[in-house]
Structure formats: structure tokens, C-alpha cells
Amino acid sequence: MKSMQTLTQRLANPTRFMELSRAILPWIAAGAALFIAYAMYLVFFVAPPDYQQGETVKIMYIHVPSAWLALMGYSIIALSSFGLLVFRHPLADVSAKAAAPIGAAFTLAALITGSLWGKPMWGTYWVWDARLTSVLILFFLYLGLIALRSSLEDEALAGKLTAVLALVGVAILPIIKFSVDWWNTLHQPSTGFTSSVDPSMRTPLLLSAIGFTLLFIALHLKGMQNEILRRRVKTLRLAEIERGDRAFSERVE
Amino acid sequence: MTGFWALLKRDLTLAVREGSALGTALGFYLVVVAMLPLGLGPDLKLLSRIAPGVLWIALLLAALLSLPRMFEADHEDGSLEVMATAPLPLELAVAAKALAHWISTGIPLALMAPVLGLMLNLDITLTPALVGTMLAGTPAISFLGSVGAALTLKARRGGLLLALLVLPLYIPTLIFGISAIGFASLGQDGLSASLLILLAISVASVAAAPLASAAALRLQMS
């Protein structure tokens, strides 16, 4: 516990975070590229077509990681929001802000890939089933977070209010996760990487999930770096304007 | 607790004396429901089938319309800051205001629904189920709505943003409200299960939403 605390405390310094993230970002990005490339090779050249779904099963290798990252993205936002409101961790708001568009993008990817798969398999692009509906609500929540943040001039206030909204929205996460178990609907329950999936399909799915998770982390770190830099530029600009103001008023006097 | 009751009484008195807010919400409810047969055609069978859903959705929209007023006026004239510094916890003050919103908007809208149901040819035996689910569900609408109203207090284009923030939170209430009426129309015993879930959502919102609303208000006043 003590080492955890010191790690989060050490990361609270944006400069140290920048150093650390600069050091590990290339490795994570390279890992993401390798895992995704190898997984896609397996998906398109090695993994067999499903005996029922045919080739459309290949959509699953994108769809499942996207759906998982949609939930992970929101979890990151919720944890960051908690860190911001309770511990006032300086990087928590940066993390929450950077994760929102990435999570929204993966949620959208999960919805689109799912509906492309649904057309040949279920005969329709969209059904109002519990899983689909709850993921759509998650997408709306992401949009709400982004919209609320952009609607306020005061960035610090916007961050905190968005954090409150993110924590209110947490109630939806278990509903999404367990919707396929609670309601008997069209969307199949998760197999959870168990042995009911043949290894020839499970391995690429697992690799793809790892690859996309690394991709998420890489994008998130990059987004956080950009946000920190943007805030520094803003502070510098404001300082410059202030200096200009002072020089001007001195000259007038 | 005297502060809580005093605030509740003040907000209810204001709602009655102003009158316009409630009138607008009820009028909006009536107009939305009346537009529908004009758009869909006067097929009574179709209208009777979709009536519960229409009444619920129109109720959500009408309630949404009245939400921004929950804190706006008190914020403008500074009484919200007085409430924030008063001995009564801001959480309870927010709960009183949300409760006043439920009594002054949620209950009248729910009671008006059967009348509009007649216009939509709703099966008259379903009226008790309709009003029951609405009375059970509208507390969640007022209390969850208070979170949205508090969050968008200082936002640009607050009204539009409020809809985007709050409507997703209303979806579970809507789903279980409709499913309860669906069970009632089929004569199945799932009605009580859906109604209980609806009550659970309302109770959870009443318990948790004032914390979030008060936090949001405090952040904006400090």
C-alpha cells in the first residue's frame, strides 16, 4: 500500500509524469502494433471460419476488444474522477479528460461493428435488446461528459463538474456488464475467454484484446501528454499577456 | 429538519403563486400528446397500443422542460448562496427542492396522464397501472433531474445540455415503467416486479442524487 501511494504521489508531478510516460510510451505503442498485427494475421489467414457464422465471425475480433475498452474507458474516467474529487490528484482531471474521447470512439466502434455483424446474422442492423441499448446509453454518457466539459469556460470547474457526472453515471456500468446475464435477449452472453471457445479462435481474440488494450493505453498516455502541454502553453500565454500588460502600464506611467 | 420543511413550503408556495411553470409543463404535455395523432393518423387501434409509451415519453420531456428552473431563480437572486451557508446541509436543501419539484410537477403530470390517455384511446382498465407506475417513477425523474440542473447551472446552452445529460439517466425508469404497464395489459403478474424495480430506482435516486447535486452546487459557488 505504501509503495502504491508513493507511486501515485510521485506521478502527481506533471514533469515526472511526462518523463516517465515519454520513456514507456514507445514500448507500449510498439507492443500495441505488434499484438494487433499478429492478431490480425491470425484472424485473416489462420483462424477458421465459424461453422455457423462463416467469415462474419472475424468481426468479433474487433468487436469484443472494442466493447471491453468501452467499459474500461469509463472505468478509467470514473476512477480518475474519484481521484480528482476525493484526493485532488493533479493528473486525475487530465486523465479523465483524455480518456473520454477515446472511450467514446471505442464505444462507437463496438456499436458499429456489432450492427455490421448483426445484419447478416440477426437479419437487422439494430435491435432494442438490453445489451445494445445499454451500450448506446454508455455512448450518450460519454457524449454528455464531453459536452458538459466543453460548455464551461472555467476549466477547473468544468473538470470537477464532469467528475460529478461521471460518478453518477457509474450506476450504468454493472447494468451493461450483466445485461446479457440478467435479461434473456438476443445478444449472446460473454464466454469470458473460457474453454467453450476453440483455441484457434480464442488465441487471436486474446491477442487482439491485449493489442487493443495497449493501443488504448498508448492513446490515453499521448492524450494526457498533449493535455499537459496544452495547459502549459495556455499558462505561458497568459503569463506573457500579463507581462505585456504590466510593461504597457509602466510605460504609460 | 425545520429548515427542510420551511424550504419545501417556500418552494411549493412559489410554485403555486407563480403558477406559470406548472401551467407550462402541463400545457407542453398536452400539446406533445395532441401532436402525435396528427402525425400518425387517427387510427384508434394503433394509438391505444402506443399510448403508454407516448404518455411516458411526453411526461419525461415535460418534466425536463421544468428542470432548469429548479436552481436558476435562486442562483440569480443569491438565495442559493444563503442556503449553502445555512446550518441546514446543502444536501437536504437540494432534497427539499427536488421534492418540491416532484410535488409541483411530477404528481400533476402523472395525474393528468389518464385524461390524455382517454384522448389516445388507452384501455381504461390500464389507468391505475399507468398512474401507479408514473407516481412510482417520477421521484427518480425529479431527483436525477436535480443533478442535471445543478451541473448545468453555469453552462452555456444549459437547457440543451441538460437534456443530453439527464435523458440517458432516465432510460431505466422509462424501461421499467413501460414494462410494468405491458405486464398489466397482458394480465400477467410481472406488474409487481417491474413496479418494485421502479420504486427501487426512485428510492436510490432520492438517496444518492442530492449528494451529487449538492457537490455540483458547492463546486460552482466556491
GROMACS .gro file of C-alpha atoms in nm:
model
  475
    1MET     CA    1   0.000   0.000   0.000
    2LYS     CA    2   0.281   0.234   0.089
    3SER     CA    3   0.459   0.179  -0.240
    4MET     CA    4   0.128   0.235  -0.425
    5GLN     CA    5   0.085   0.565  -0.252
    6THR     CA    6   0.432   0.680  -0.326
    7LEU     CA    7   0.387   0.581  -0.691
    8THR     CA    8   0.069   0.787  -0.730
    9GLN     CA    9   0.228   1.066  -0.532
   10ARG     CA   10   0.538   1.063  -0.745
   11LEU     CA   11   0.322   1.070  -1.056
   12ALA     CA   12   0.139   1.373  -0.921
   13ASN     CA   13   0.422   1.586  -1.050
   14PRO     CA   14   0.335   1.650  -1.417
   15THR     CA   15   0.701   1.687  -1.513
   16ARG     CA   16   0.784   1.347  -1.370
   17PHE     CA   17   0.477   1.202  -1.538
   18MET     CA   18   0.595   1.346  -1.870
   19GLU     CA   19   0.940   1.191  -1.826
   20LEU     CA   20   0.803   0.853  -1.727
   21SER     CA   21   0.535   0.844  -1.996
   22ARG     CA   22   0.786   0.955  -2.262
   23ALA     CA   23   1.005   0.664  -2.163
   24ILE     CA   24   0.737   0.395  -2.173
   25LEU     CA   25   0.506   0.525  -2.445
   26PRO     CA   26   0.714   0.397  -2.742
   27TRP     CA   27   0.726   0.048  -2.590
   28ILE     CA   28   0.351   0.040  -2.533
   29ALA     CA   29   0.279   0.174  -2.880
   30ALA     CA   30   0.515  -0.081  -3.039
   31GLY     CA   31   0.358  -0.358  -2.831
   32ALA     CA   32   0.012  -0.250  -2.944
   33ALA     CA   33   0.119  -0.253  -3.310
   34LEU     CA   34   0.284  -0.595  -3.278
   35PHE     CA   35  -0.004  -0.758  -3.092
   36ILE     CA   36  -0.269  -0.616  -3.325
   37ALA     CA   37  -0.070  -0.703  -3.638
   38TYR     CA   38  -0.009  -1.061  -3.521
   39ALA     CA   39  -0.370  -1.100  -3.409
   40MET     CA   40  -0.498  -0.973  -3.744
   41TYR     CA   41  -0.262  -1.210  -3.927
   42LEU     CA   42  -0.407  -1.499  -3.726
   43VAL     CA   43  -0.761  -1.372  -3.781
   44PHE     CA   44  -0.738  -1.340  -4.157
   45PHE     CA   45  -0.502  -1.623  -4.250
   46VAL     CA   46  -0.510  -1.883  -3.975
   47ALA     CA   47  -0.831  -1.878  -3.772
   48PRO     CA   48  -1.104  -2.094  -3.928
   49PRO     CA   49  -1.444  -1.955  -4.025
   50ASP     CA   50  -1.714  -2.037  -3.774
   51TYR     CA   51  -1.930  -2.337  -3.864
   52GLN     CA   52  -2.245  -2.127  -3.822
   53GLN     CA   53  -2.136  -1.769  -3.872
   54GLY     CA   54  -1.890  -1.825  -4.157
   55GLU     CA   55  -1.647  -1.544  -4.220
   56THR     CA   56  -1.853  -1.286  -4.031
   57VAL     CA   57  -1.706  -1.422  -3.710
   58LYS     CA   58  -1.392  -1.220  -3.791
   59ILE     CA   59  -1.581  -0.905  -3.690
   60MET     CA   60  -1.582  -1.043  -3.337
   61TYR     CA   61  -1.203  -0.999  -3.309
   62ILE     CA   62  -1.256  -0.621  -3.331
   63HIS     CA   63  -1.597  -0.605  -3.168
   64VAL     CA   64  -1.515  -0.780  -2.840
   65PRO     CA   65  -1.200  -0.573  -2.763
   66SER     CA   66  -1.385  -0.251  -2.852
   67ALA     CA   67  -1.672  -0.335  -2.620
   68TRP     CA   68  -1.431  -0.424  -2.343
   69LEU     CA   69  -1.242  -0.098  -2.392
   70ALA     CA   70  -1.569   0.097  -2.390
   71LEU     CA   71  -1.622  -0.024  -2.035
   72MET     CA   72  -1.257   0.010  -1.935
   73GLY     CA   73  -1.253   0.366  -2.066
   74TYR     CA   74  -1.548   0.459  -1.849
   75SER     CA   75  -1.389   0.285  -1.551
   76ILE     CA   76  -1.074   0.494  -1.601
   77ILE     CA   77  -1.283   0.810  -1.616
   78ALA     CA   78  -1.472   0.710  -1.302
   79LEU     CA   79  -1.154   0.627  -1.109
   80SER     CA   80  -0.989   0.950  -1.225
   81SER     CA   81  -1.298   1.147  -1.125
   82PHE     CA   82  -1.289   0.987  -0.782
   83GLY     CA   83  -0.919   1.072  -0.759
   84LEU     CA   84  -0.993   1.431  -0.856
   85LEU     CA   85  -1.284   1.491  -0.619
   86VAL     CA   86  -1.151   1.299  -0.319
   87PHE     CA   87  -0.771   1.320  -0.338
   88ARG     CA   88  -0.743   1.626  -0.565
   89HIS     CA   89  -0.478   1.446  -0.764
   90PRO     CA   90  -0.345   1.698  -1.017
   91LEU     CA   91  -0.329   1.450  -1.304
   92ALA     CA   92  -0.670   1.293  -1.241
   93ASP     CA   93  -0.855   1.558  -1.439
   94VAL     CA   94  -0.605   1.530  -1.724
   95SER     CA   95  -0.660   1.155  -1.729
   96ALA     CA   96  -1.040   1.184  -1.722
   97LYS     CA   97  -1.038   1.442  -1.998
   98ALA     CA   98  -0.804   1.241  -2.221
   99ALA     CA   99  -0.994   0.914  -2.174
  100ALA     CA  100  -1.339   1.047  -2.270
  101PRO     CA  101  -1.300   1.081  -2.649
  102ILE     CA  102  -1.101   0.755  -2.673
  103GLY     CA  103  -1.365   0.566  -2.477
  104ALA     CA  104  -1.640   0.722  -2.686
  105ALA     CA  105  -1.460   0.617  -3.005
  106PHE     CA  106  -1.427   0.255  -2.889
  107THR     CA  107  -1.794   0.254  -2.781
  108LEU     CA  108  -1.891   0.375  -3.125
  109ALA     CA  109  -1.663   0.110  -3.281
  110ALA     CA  110  -1.832  -0.160  -3.073
  111LEU     CA  111  -2.177  -0.036  -3.179
  112ILE     CA  112  -2.084  -0.014  -3.550
  113THR     CA  113  -1.903  -0.350  -3.570
  114GLY     CA  114  -2.187  -0.508  -3.377
  115SER     CA  115  -2.450  -0.376  -3.613
  116LEU     CA  116  -2.246  -0.480  -3.921
  117TRP     CA  117  -2.234  -0.829  -3.775
  118GLY     CA  118  -2.599  -0.818  -3.679
  119LYS     CA  119  -2.719  -0.759  -4.037
  120PRO     CA  120  -2.608  -1.098  -4.179
  121MET     CA  121  -2.654  -1.289  -3.851
  122TRP     CA  122  -2.970  -1.147  -3.695
  123GLY     CA  123  -3.112  -1.004  -4.016
  124THR     CA  124  -3.115  -0.648  -3.883
  125TYR     CA  125  -2.864  -0.375  -3.810
  126TRP     CA  126  -3.022  -0.290  -3.479
  127VAL     CA  127  -3.245  -0.449  -3.218
  128TRP     CA  128  -3.357  -0.289  -2.895
  129ASP     CA  129  -3.204  -0.560  -2.684
  130ALA     CA  130  -3.075  -0.497  -2.335
  131ARG     CA  131  -2.704  -0.512  -2.423
  132LEU     CA  132  -2.730  -0.292  -2.729
  133THR     CA  133  -2.949  -0.038  -2.556
  134SER     CA  134  -2.727  -0.015  -2.251
  135VAL     CA  135  -2.412   0.031  -2.463
  136LEU     CA  136  -2.595   0.306  -2.653
  137ILE     CA  137  -2.670   0.472  -2.318
  138LEU     CA  138  -2.299   0.444  -2.237
  139PHE     CA  139  -2.223   0.624  -2.564
  140PHE     CA  140  -2.468   0.902  -2.466
  141LEU     CA  141  -2.297   0.927  -2.128
  142TYR     CA  142  -1.961   0.976  -2.299
  143LEU     CA  143  -2.114   1.247  -2.518
  144GLY     CA  144  -2.264   1.411  -2.210
  145LEU     CA  145  -1.924   1.417  -2.037
  146ILE     CA  146  -1.758   1.574  -2.341
  147ALA     CA  147  -2.041   1.826  -2.390
  148LEU     CA  148  -2.053   1.932  -2.026
  149ARG     CA  149  -1.679   1.988  -2.021
  150SER     CA  150  -1.685   2.197  -2.335
  151SER     CA  151  -1.976   2.410  -2.216
  152LEU     CA  152  -1.791   2.574  -1.927
  153GLU     CA  153  -1.528   2.845  -1.962
  154ASP     CA  154  -1.362   2.774  -1.630
  155GLU     CA  155  -1.152   2.461  -1.695
  156ALA     CA  156  -1.100   2.366  -1.332
  157LEU     CA  157  -1.472   2.393  -1.259
  158ALA     CA  158  -1.556   2.204  -1.580
  159GLY     CA  159  -1.327   1.920  -1.473
  160LYS     CA  160  -1.485   1.889  -1.131
  161LEU     CA  161  -1.845   1.906  -1.256
  162THR     CA  162  -1.767   1.647  -1.523
  163ALA     CA  163  -1.623   1.428  -1.249
  164VAL     CA  164  -1.950   1.451  -1.055
  165LEU     CA  165  -2.143   1.348  -1.367
  166ALA     CA  166  -1.901   1.061  -1.435
  167LEU     CA  167  -1.953   0.923  -1.085
  168VAL     CA  168  -2.332   0.948  -1.120
  169GLY     CA  169  -2.308   0.755  -1.446
  170VAL     CA  170  -2.113   0.471  -1.284
  171ALA     CA  171  -2.450   0.315  -1.195
  172ILE     CA  172  -2.486   0.216  -1.559
  173LEU     CA  173  -2.166   0.004  -1.576
  174PRO     CA  174  -2.296  -0.306  -1.391
  175ILE     CA  175  -2.617  -0.285  -1.595
  176ILE     CA  176  -2.413  -0.312  -1.916
  177LYS     CA  177  -2.185  -0.583  -1.785
  178PHE     CA  178  -2.462  -0.808  -1.662
  179SER     CA  179  -2.736  -0.715  -1.910
  180VAL     CA  180  -2.679  -1.037  -2.107
  181ASP     CA  181  -2.700  -1.246  -1.790
  182TRP     CA  182  -2.997  -1.068  -1.632
  183TRP     CA  183  -3.219  -1.044  -1.938
  184ASN     CA  184  -3.267  -1.323  -2.184
  185THR     CA  185  -3.204  -1.125  -2.500
  186LEU     CA  186  -3.065  -1.160  -2.848
  187HIS     CA  187  -2.706  -1.066  -2.768
  188GLN     CA  188  -2.520  -1.380  -2.660
  189PRO     CA  189  -2.371  -1.395  -2.309
  190SER     CA  190  -2.000  -1.346  -2.271
  191THR     CA  191  -1.789  -1.659  -2.286
  192GLY     CA  192  -1.522  -1.484  -2.081
  193PHE     CA  193  -1.233  -1.647  -2.271
  194THR     CA  194  -1.337  -1.985  -2.131
  195SER     CA  195  -1.269  -2.318  -2.295
  196SER     CA  196  -1.605  -2.312  -2.475
  197VAL     CA  197  -1.424  -2.114  -2.745
  198ASP     CA  198  -1.187  -2.323  -2.955
  199PRO     CA  199  -0.817  -2.231  -2.907
  200SER     CA  200  -0.786  -2.149  -3.279
  201MET     CA  201  -1.025  -1.860  -3.216
  202ARG     CA  202  -0.952  -1.789  -2.854
  203THR     CA  203  -0.584  -1.715  -2.909
  204PRO     CA  204  -0.633  -1.444  -3.175
  205LEU     CA  205  -0.917  -1.296  -2.971
  206LEU     CA  206  -0.698  -1.279  -2.663
  207LEU     CA  207  -0.406  -1.130  -2.860
  208SER     CA  208  -0.638  -0.879  -3.021
  209ALA     CA  209  -0.779  -0.781  -2.683
  210ILE     CA  210  -0.429  -0.729  -2.543
  211GLY     CA  211  -0.326  -0.532  -2.852
  212PHE     CA  212  -0.626  -0.302  -2.842
  213THR     CA  213  -0.586  -0.251  -2.468
  214LEU     CA  214  -0.225  -0.146  -2.526
  215LEU     CA  215  -0.346   0.082  -2.804
  216PHE     CA  216  -0.592   0.240  -2.562
  217ILE     CA  217  -0.320   0.293  -2.303
  218ALA     CA  218  -0.087   0.443  -2.562
  219LEU     CA  219  -0.357   0.681  -2.690
  220HIS     CA  220  -0.451   0.770  -2.336
  221LEU     CA  221  -0.091   0.849  -2.235
  222LYS     CA  222  -0.043   1.052  -2.551
  223GLY     CA  223  -0.368   1.236  -2.488
  224MET     CA  224  -0.260   1.314  -2.132
  225GLN     CA  225   0.077   1.443  -2.253
  226ASN     CA  226  -0.096   1.665  -2.508
  227GLU     CA  227  -0.334   1.797  -2.245
  228ILE     CA  228  -0.048   1.879  -2.007
  229LEU     CA  229   0.140   2.056  -2.284
  230ARG     CA  230  -0.176   2.244  -2.386
  231ARG     CA  231  -0.223   2.365  -2.029
  232ARG     CA  232   0.140   2.474  -2.008
  233VAL     CA  233   0.112   2.666  -2.332
  234LYS     CA  234  -0.202   2.831  -2.204
  235THR     CA  235  -0.033   2.928  -1.875
  236LEU     CA  236   0.268   3.065  -2.063
  237ARG     CA  237   0.046   3.268  -2.295
  238LEU     CA  238  -0.146   3.412  -2.002
  239ALA     CA  239   0.180   3.498  -1.827
  240GLU     CA  240   0.306   3.666  -2.141
  241ILE     CA  241  -0.010   3.871  -2.176
  242GLU     CA  242   0.018   3.973  -1.813
  243ARG     CA  243   0.382   4.074  -1.860
  244GLY     CA  244   0.284   4.273  -2.168
  245ASP     CA  245   0.010   4.444  -1.968
  246ARG     CA  246   0.248   4.535  -1.691
  247ALA     CA  247   0.510   4.672  -1.934
  248PHE     CA  248   0.241   4.875  -2.103
  249SER     CA  249   0.108   5.026  -1.783
  250GLU     CA  250   0.465   5.108  -1.669
  251ARG     CA  251   0.530   5.287  -1.994
  252VAL     CA  252   0.207   5.484  -1.960
  253GLU     CA  253   0.304   5.591  -1.612
  254MET     CA  254  -3.534   1.948   0.998
  255THR     CA  255  -3.744   2.264   1.037
  256GLY     CA  256  -3.529   2.423   0.770
  257PHE     CA  257  -3.611   2.136   0.536
  258TRP     CA  258  -3.986   2.179   0.581
  259ALA     CA  259  -3.961   2.558   0.559
  260LEU     CA  260  -3.772   2.532   0.230
  261LEU     CA  261  -4.018   2.276   0.096
  262LYS     CA  262  -4.308   2.500   0.191
  263ARG     CA  263  -4.139   2.803   0.036
  264ASP     CA  264  -4.076   2.625  -0.295
  265LEU     CA  265  -4.430   2.487  -0.307
  266THR     CA  266  -4.576   2.829  -0.227
  267LEU     CA  267  -4.362   2.981  -0.501
  268ALA     CA  268  -4.478   2.713  -0.745
  269VAL     CA  269  -4.843   2.782  -0.660
  270ARG     CA  270  -4.814   3.163  -0.663
  271GLU     CA  271  -4.613   3.170  -0.986
  272GLY     CA  272  -4.831   2.906  -1.140
  273SER     CA  273  -4.683   2.960  -1.483
  274ALA     CA  274  -4.419   2.685  -1.451
  275LEU     CA  275  -4.674   2.416  -1.375
  276GLY     CA  276  -4.910   2.551  -1.638
  277THR     CA  277  -4.633   2.543  -1.897
  278ALA     CA  278  -4.538   2.186  -1.812
  279LEU     CA  279  -4.898   2.063  -1.828
  280GLY     CA  280  -4.961   2.260  -2.147
  281PHE     CA  281  -4.648   2.115  -2.306
  282TYR     CA  282  -4.759   1.767  -2.204
  283LEU     CA  283  -5.099   1.822  -2.362
  284VAL     CA  284  -4.959   1.967  -2.684
  285VAL     CA  285  -4.699   1.691  -2.735
  286VAL     CA  286  -4.960   1.421  -2.685
  287ALA     CA  287  -5.207   1.604  -2.912
  288MET     CA  288  -4.944   1.636  -3.189
  289LEU     CA  289  -4.899   1.263  -3.206
  290PRO     CA  290  -5.230   1.154  -3.358
  291LEU     CA  291  -5.186   1.439  -3.608
  292GLY     CA  292  -4.854   1.287  -3.715
  293LEU     CA  293  -4.953   0.922  -3.703
  294GLY     CA  294  -5.310   0.943  -3.826
  295PRO     CA  295  -5.620   0.887  -3.614
  296ASP     CA  296  -5.602   0.504  -3.614
  297LEU     CA  297  -5.751   0.426  -3.273
  298LYS     CA  298  -5.606   0.074  -3.253
  299LEU     CA  299  -5.252   0.198  -3.316
  300LEU     CA  300  -5.296   0.486  -3.073
  301SER     CA  301  -5.425   0.258  -2.800
  302ARG     CA  302  -5.125   0.029  -2.847
  303ILE     CA  303  -4.862   0.304  -2.827
  304ALA     CA  304  -5.045   0.521  -2.570
  305PRO     CA  305  -4.846   0.415  -2.259
  306GLY     CA  306  -4.512   0.480  -2.431
  307VAL     CA  307  -4.626   0.814  -2.568
  308LEU     CA  308  -4.759   0.926  -2.231
  309TRP     CA  309  -4.436   0.828  -2.056
  310ILE     CA  310  -4.204   0.992  -2.310
  311ALA     CA  311  -4.411   1.311  -2.319
  312LEU     CA  312  -4.406   1.316  -1.939
  313LEU     CA  313  -4.026   1.290  -1.938
  314LEU     CA  314  -4.000   1.578  -2.185
  315ALA     CA  315  -4.246   1.793  -1.993
  316ALA     CA  316  -4.062   1.730  -1.666
  317LEU     CA  317  -3.731   1.803  -1.839
  318LEU     CA  318  -3.864   2.139  -1.952
  319SER     CA  319  -3.922   2.249  -1.593
  320LEU     CA  320  -3.587   2.127  -1.455
  321PRO     CA  321  -3.365   2.432  -1.529
  322ARG     CA  322  -3.589   2.642  -1.305
  323MET     CA  323  -3.505   2.426  -1.005
  324PHE     CA  324  -3.193   2.624  -0.909
  325GLU     CA  325  -3.182   2.903  -1.166
  326ALA     CA  326  -3.401   3.163  -0.993
  327ASP     CA  327  -3.238   3.100  -0.654
  328HIS     CA  328  -2.896   3.128  -0.815
  329GLU     CA  329  -2.981   3.457  -0.982
  330ASP     CA  330  -3.112   3.632  -0.671
  331GLY     CA  331  -2.843   3.485  -0.444
  332SER     CA  332  -3.069   3.283  -0.217
  333LEU     CA  333  -2.886   2.967  -0.324
  334GLU     CA  334  -2.570   3.101  -0.157
  335VAL     CA  335  -2.767   3.168   0.158
  336MET     CA  336  -2.889   2.809   0.150
  337ALA     CA  337  -2.533   2.686   0.100
  338THR     CA  338  -2.411   2.871   0.409
  339ALA     CA  339  -2.718   2.792   0.621
  340PRO     CA  340  -2.699   2.537   0.907
  341LEU     CA  341  -2.918   2.301   0.704
  342PRO     CA  342  -2.686   2.077   0.497
  343LEU     CA  343  -2.697   2.169   0.130
  344GLU     CA  344  -2.781   1.805   0.055
  345LEU     CA  345  -3.106   1.838   0.246
  346ALA     CA  346  -3.181   2.175   0.089
  347VAL     CA  347  -3.138   2.018  -0.255
  348ALA     CA  348  -3.358   1.725  -0.148
  349ALA     CA  349  -3.628   1.971  -0.038
  350LYS     CA  350  -3.613   2.148  -0.373
  351ALA     CA  351  -3.625   1.822  -0.567
  352LEU     CA  352  -3.915   1.703  -0.352
  353ALA     CA  353  -4.095   2.030  -0.419
  354HIS     CA  354  -4.033   1.975  -0.791
  355TRP     CA  355  -4.185   1.628  -0.764
  356ILE     CA  356  -4.491   1.751  -0.579
  357SER     CA  357  -4.544   2.053  -0.801
  358THR     CA  358  -4.459   1.894  -1.138
  359GLY     CA  359  -4.427   1.516  -1.118
  360ILE     CA  360  -4.755   1.445  -0.941
  361PRO     CA  361  -4.968   1.683  -1.155
  362LEU     CA  362  -4.819   1.537  -1.475
  363ALA     CA  363  -4.888   1.181  -1.353
  364LEU     CA  364  -5.244   1.273  -1.260
  365MET     CA  365  -5.301   1.436  -1.597
  366ALA     CA  366  -5.186   1.124  -1.784
  367PRO     CA  367  -5.519   0.933  -1.760
  368VAL     CA  368  -5.704   1.227  -1.915
  369LEU     CA  369  -5.460   1.231  -2.205
  370GLY     CA  370  -5.489   0.851  -2.210
  371LEU     CA  371  -5.858   0.890  -2.295
  372MET     CA  372  -5.760   1.101  -2.597
  373LEU     CA  373  -5.526   0.826  -2.711
  374ASN     CA  374  -5.788   0.555  -2.663
  375LEU     CA  375  -5.587   0.391  -2.385
  376ASP     CA  376  -5.761   0.085  -2.238
  377ILE     CA  377  -5.937   0.228  -1.936
  378THR     CA  378  -5.852  -0.073  -1.719
  379LEU     CA  379  -5.485   0.021  -1.757
  380THR     CA  380  -5.532   0.363  -1.599
  381PRO     CA  381  -5.449   0.253  -1.242
  382ALA     CA  382  -5.130   0.083  -1.365
  383LEU     CA  383  -5.037   0.392  -1.569
  384VAL     CA  384  -5.083   0.636  -1.283
  385GLY     CA  385  -4.925   0.394  -1.035
  386THR     CA  386  -4.607   0.350  -1.240
  387MET     CA  387  -4.584   0.723  -1.301
  388LEU     CA  388  -4.623   0.806  -0.933
  389ALA     CA  389  -4.360   0.543  -0.854
  390GLY     CA  390  -4.121   0.662  -1.125
  391THR     CA  391  -4.149   1.041  -1.116
  392PRO     CA  392  -3.946   1.083  -0.791
  393ALA     CA  393  -3.648   0.941  -0.981
  394ILE     CA  394  -3.715   1.195  -1.257
  395SER     CA  395  -3.715   1.490  -1.017
  396PHE     CA  396  -3.415   1.377  -0.813
  397LEU     CA  397  -3.196   1.264  -1.105
  398GLY     CA  398  -3.303   1.582  -1.278
  399SER     CA  399  -3.174   1.786  -0.986
  400VAL     CA  400  -2.825   1.653  -1.065
  401GLY     CA  401  -2.854   1.771  -1.423
  402ALA     CA  402  -2.996   2.108  -1.318
  403ALA     CA  403  -2.713   2.158  -1.068
  404LEU     CA  404  -2.444   2.057  -1.319
  405THR     CA  405  -2.568   2.291  -1.592
  406LEU     CA  406  -2.630   2.590  -1.366
  407LYS     CA  407  -2.348   2.793  -1.516
  408ALA     CA  408  -2.315   2.616  -1.851
  409ARG     CA  409  -2.363   2.783  -2.185
  410ARG     CA  410  -2.672   2.650  -2.364
  411GLY     CA  411  -2.768   2.487  -2.034
  412GLY     CA  412  -3.112   2.373  -2.143
  413LEU     CA  413  -2.997   2.164  -2.438
  414LEU     CA  414  -2.707   2.024  -2.242
  415LEU     CA  415  -2.942   1.932  -1.958
  416ALA     CA  416  -3.142   1.710  -2.194
  417LEU     CA  417  -2.827   1.534  -2.314
  418LEU     CA  418  -2.709   1.471  -1.959
  419VAL     CA  419  -3.036   1.372  -1.798
  420LEU     CA  420  -3.228   1.173  -2.058
  421PRO     CA  421  -2.977   0.881  -2.056
  422LEU     CA  422  -3.018   0.864  -1.679
  423TYR     CA  423  -3.396   0.843  -1.725
  424ILE     CA  424  -3.382   0.540  -1.954
  425PRO     CA  425  -3.404   0.272  -1.679
  426THR     CA  426  -3.710   0.447  -1.531
  427LEU     CA  427  -3.873   0.460  -1.873
  428ILE     CA  428  -3.797   0.094  -1.950
  429PHE     CA  429  -3.941  -0.039  -1.626
  430GLY     CA  430  -4.238   0.199  -1.632
  431ILE     CA  431  -4.336   0.076  -1.978
  432SER     CA  432  -4.272  -0.288  -1.898
  433ALA     CA  433  -4.493  -0.265  -1.587
  434ILE     CA  434  -4.782  -0.135  -1.798
  435GLY     CA  435  -4.707  -0.402  -2.059
  436PHE     CA  436  -4.741  -0.674  -1.795
  437ALA     CA  437  -5.062  -0.517  -1.668
  438SER     CA  438  -5.214  -0.512  -2.017
  439LEU     CA  439  -5.133  -0.882  -2.063
  440GLY     CA  440  -5.285  -0.959  -1.724
  441GLN     CA  441  -4.959  -1.114  -1.605
  442ASP     CA  442  -4.820  -1.090  -1.257
  443GLY     CA  443  -4.494  -0.928  -1.369
  444LEU     CA  444  -4.652  -0.593  -1.283
  445SER     CA  445  -4.549  -0.602  -0.921
  446ALA     CA  446  -4.188  -0.698  -1.010
  447SER     CA  447  -4.149  -0.407  -1.252
  448LEU     CA  448  -4.320  -0.174  -1.008
  449LEU     CA  449  -4.082  -0.280  -0.732
  450ILE     CA  450  -3.778  -0.217  -0.954
  451LEU     CA  451  -3.923   0.122  -1.042
  452LEU     CA  452  -3.963   0.202  -0.673
  453ALA     CA  453  -3.606   0.082  -0.612
  454ILE     CA  454  -3.477   0.320  -0.880
  455SER     CA  455  -3.672   0.604  -0.721
  456VAL     CA  456  -3.551   0.527  -0.369
  457ALA     CA  457  -3.190   0.500  -0.487
  458SER     CA  458  -3.219   0.834  -0.670
  459VAL     CA  459  -3.375   1.003  -0.369
  460ALA     CA  460  -3.089   0.875  -0.154
  461ALA     CA  461  -2.796   0.941  -0.386
  462ALA     CA  462  -2.889   1.228  -0.618
  463PRO     CA  463  -2.890   1.506  -0.352
  464LEU     CA  464  -2.527   1.420  -0.269
  465ALA     CA  465  -2.421   1.468  -0.632
  466SER     CA  466  -2.636   1.780  -0.681
  467ALA     CA  467  -2.506   1.942  -0.364
  468ALA     CA  468  -2.145   1.861  -0.462
  469ALA     CA  469  -2.203   2.019  -0.803
  470LEU     CA  470  -2.360   2.330  -0.650
  471ARG     CA  471  -2.080   2.371  -0.394
  472LEU     CA  472  -1.815   2.348  -0.666
  473GLN     CA  473  -1.983   2.630  -0.854
  474MET     CA  474  -2.023   2.860  -0.559
  475SER     CA  475  -1.680   2.831  -0.403
   0.00000   0.00000   0.00000
